[in-house]
């Protein structure tokens, strides 16, 4: 019986009678014949759009037909499409709603069965070649009018859902030929209008931002995409702020849900007892929370940061801290089709972008929220999905780190924030209390995030690409500090220690890692970071004693550097694929080895003269300070230079696969339930 209802059959009135079909289903059946349904009933199309759409039946019917069968009823399908577009201009709101939903079923149903068909075949099946340009122009103009008009908010929501359906009918959006018409008949200004208005942003901002992110990625490498061009030159402050607000609240909602889940997992006596017992064993399951990240909103953030330099100012716009409310915030209910992180933020948050600032209240901004989000998704990179999320976070940070304006506010002493990053639970360290985090310039939080990643991901499935990006971000930030002579009050020793431990890990796992990765490239980056500190540290380290501590760390961990030198010397003197990259590391180690070879004998001599078997840190530092004068170092060129980020060609494959994944996810989440008419009908029944 459930199956009968699903395909549009009504309940049996008695056991002897066949089930009756809904009238709208009977009308659909007429469309799926070769004859023109309007011949026998001139009011056929008017009546069709007055009836509640049966999306499931219509889509199922379309999906059951192969290409040849579709071509037999092509004229009727073309006519249905044409009348749908015409109905969008009707004053009768119910007709508009039904037309939008029917179009959604048409787009999805035809594509579902004909995935192997060319884009031109799809256009011919749906619209007809000869009339495609005109029909799609009319459709896009109607959608633009509905989005920009003063009409129903539910109607605007349906328009965006239809556009998301249209964009994501193919996994690879660049193969969706229908989008050529969306490029020609731009809705960019309509999207901006939604984002710039507080009310419409609250209700439609999430869908608008995701739609924009997808449209920007249509054939971005093969042709001129007008959405890329237009997004890159937007300078309207309310619009940019609106886009930032949507991303900010979506990430905030994710962070809040994660925090609630984390507290739920760790709360209560039973959980505490479980954790105590679990800490005695290696239990990966207890070390992380399995969550689904929100790549669509992250992609939107990336495109804004990467394409539009004006958007950088939005990152620093201050808002009240909203991810730790004193009273429970209204949440968007999640279902199996909308896992954690994929739901848009609650409307209440989106409606209140400018709350009164309480001097005692911790303020936040988009960058802080993004850093917290990154600290969550970068914890677990063992599967491809999360690995890609972490990669996108690091790409965004790389773009930020090389922007002069972003660097200026990152290092601004007058913009201090307390940023509570999430840290991966590890058995050898205690969980840090949030209140212990001091207020500091935001660059400290970025460096903390990089150090945290370096320390926590030295594992068998080594994420080489992420490590390379981490070290590059640190390098870009230090280059800015050197250039502007900024003496950042930061615990640099934590970074030095993390980098040395990374070198130690590379040495310990040389054979395993070399089978998959060029570890010499990463080793060179790390050694050159030390060279930056050695050569220019006196211009940006906070105090002279910080420079002394750098030398102390190098001397204290001299065995790691010596082992690295032996390894790269061995590889560079043998013929093989790693000969050249290994020799570069050999040359880069010249100053580190000079420091070790200069100070080690001095320290041993000091210990012998003073009859001390083991020197304290202060005693070693005293030897270091007393022997700078006789140390000779070589000046190394290019240490403060870096290659600026470029998406093409290096990141092309990554973004193509990412956008494909997002398209599949968005298509799945624009479910039939979200297009339910009940709310719409109720709303329109009250319209006078």
Short mmCIF file of N, CA, C and O in Angstrom, two decimals, residues 527 531 534 565 584-597 631-636:
data_model
loop_
_atom_site.label_atom_id
_atom_site.label_comp_id
_atom_site.label_asym_id
_atom_site.label_seq_id
_atom_site.Cartn_x
_atom_site.Cartn_y
_atom_site.Cartn_z
N UNK A 527 64.44 23.42 7.63
CA UNK A 527 65.80 23.94 7.85
C UNK A 527 65.87 25.42 7.48
O UNK A 527 66.50 26.22 8.19
N UNK A 531 66.96 28.81 9.34
CA UNK A 531 67.88 29.78 8.74
C UNK A 531 67.32 31.20 8.79
O UNK A 531 68.06 32.17 8.95
N UNK A 534 67.94 32.30 12.30
CA UNK A 534 69.37 32.52 12.53
C UNK A 534 69.83 33.81 11.86
O UNK A 534 70.53 34.64 12.47
N UNK A 565 72.02 15.68 8.62
CA UNK A 565 73.14 15.96 7.70
C UNK A 565 73.74 14.65 7.17
O UNK A 565 74.00 14.53 5.97
N UNK A 584 70.36 19.87 -1.73
CA UNK A 584 69.88 21.21 -1.32
C UNK A 584 69.80 21.32 0.20
O UNK A 584 70.12 22.36 0.78
N UNK A 585 69.35 20.23 0.83
CA UNK A 585 69.28 20.23 2.31
C UNK A 585 70.69 20.29 2.89
O UNK A 585 70.93 20.98 3.89
N UNK A 586 71.62 19.58 2.27
CA UNK A 586 73.03 19.60 2.72
C UNK A 586 73.56 21.02 2.77
O UNK A 586 74.15 21.45 3.76
N UNK A 587 73.32 21.77 1.68
CA UNK A 587 73.80 23.16 1.62
C UNK A 587 73.05 24.05 2.61
O UNK A 587 73.65 24.96 3.20
N UNK A 588 71.76 23.79 2.81
CA UNK A 588 70.96 24.62 3.71
C UNK A 588 71.40 24.47 5.17
O UNK A 588 71.19 25.36 5.99
N UNK A 589 72.01 23.32 5.49
CA UNK A 589 72.40 23.04 6.89
C UNK A 589 73.71 23.72 7.30
O UNK A 589 74.15 23.56 8.44
N UNK A 590 74.32 24.46 6.39
CA UNK A 590 75.67 24.98 6.66
C UNK A 590 75.72 25.84 7.92
O UNK A 590 76.66 25.69 8.74
N UNK A 591 74.78 26.74 8.13
CA UNK A 591 74.81 27.62 9.31
C UNK A 591 74.41 26.90 10.59
O UNK A 591 74.96 27.17 11.66
N UNK A 592 73.45 25.98 10.48
CA UNK A 592 73.05 25.20 11.66
C UNK A 592 74.24 24.38 12.15
O UNK A 592 74.54 24.33 13.36
N UNK A 593 74.98 23.78 11.22
CA UNK A 593 76.16 22.98 11.58
C UNK A 593 77.29 23.86 12.11
O UNK A 593 78.02 23.46 13.04
N UNK A 594 77.39 25.06 11.55
CA UNK A 594 78.41 26.00 12.04
C UNK A 594 78.15 26.36 13.50
O UNK A 594 79.09 26.44 14.31
N UNK A 595 76.88 26.57 13.84
CA UNK A 595 76.50 26.90 15.23
C UNK A 595 76.84 25.73 16.15
O UNK A 595 77.44 25.92 17.23
N UNK A 596 76.45 24.53 15.72
CA UNK A 596 76.70 23.34 16.55
C UNK A 596 78.21 23.12 16.73
O UNK A 596 78.69 22.91 17.86
N UNK A 597 78.95 23.21 15.63
CA UNK A 597 80.41 22.97 15.69
C UNK A 597 81.16 24.06 16.44
O UNK A 597 82.24 23.83 16.98
N UNK A 631 81.79 33.53 16.18
CA UNK A 631 80.99 32.67 15.30
C UNK A 631 80.94 33.26 13.89
O UNK A 631 80.67 34.45 13.71
N UNK A 632 81.20 32.46 12.88
CA UNK A 632 81.13 32.90 11.48
C UNK A 632 80.00 32.17 10.77
O UNK A 632 79.96 30.94 10.75
N UNK A 633 79.11 32.95 10.20
CA UNK A 633 77.97 32.38 9.46
C UNK A 633 77.99 32.86 8.02
O UNK A 633 78.52 33.93 7.72
N UNK A 634 77.38 32.07 7.13
CA UNK A 634 77.29 32.46 5.73
C UNK A 634 75.94 33.12 5.46
O UNK A 634 74.92 32.68 5.97
N UNK A 635 75.98 34.17 4.66
CA UNK A 635 74.73 34.84 4.29
C UNK A 635 74.05 34.02 3.19
O UNK A 635 74.64 33.75 2.15
N UNK A 636 72.81 33.62 3.43
CA UNK A 636 72.08 32.80 2.45
C UNK A 636 71.00 33.64 1.78
O UNK A 636 70.22 34.33 2.44
#
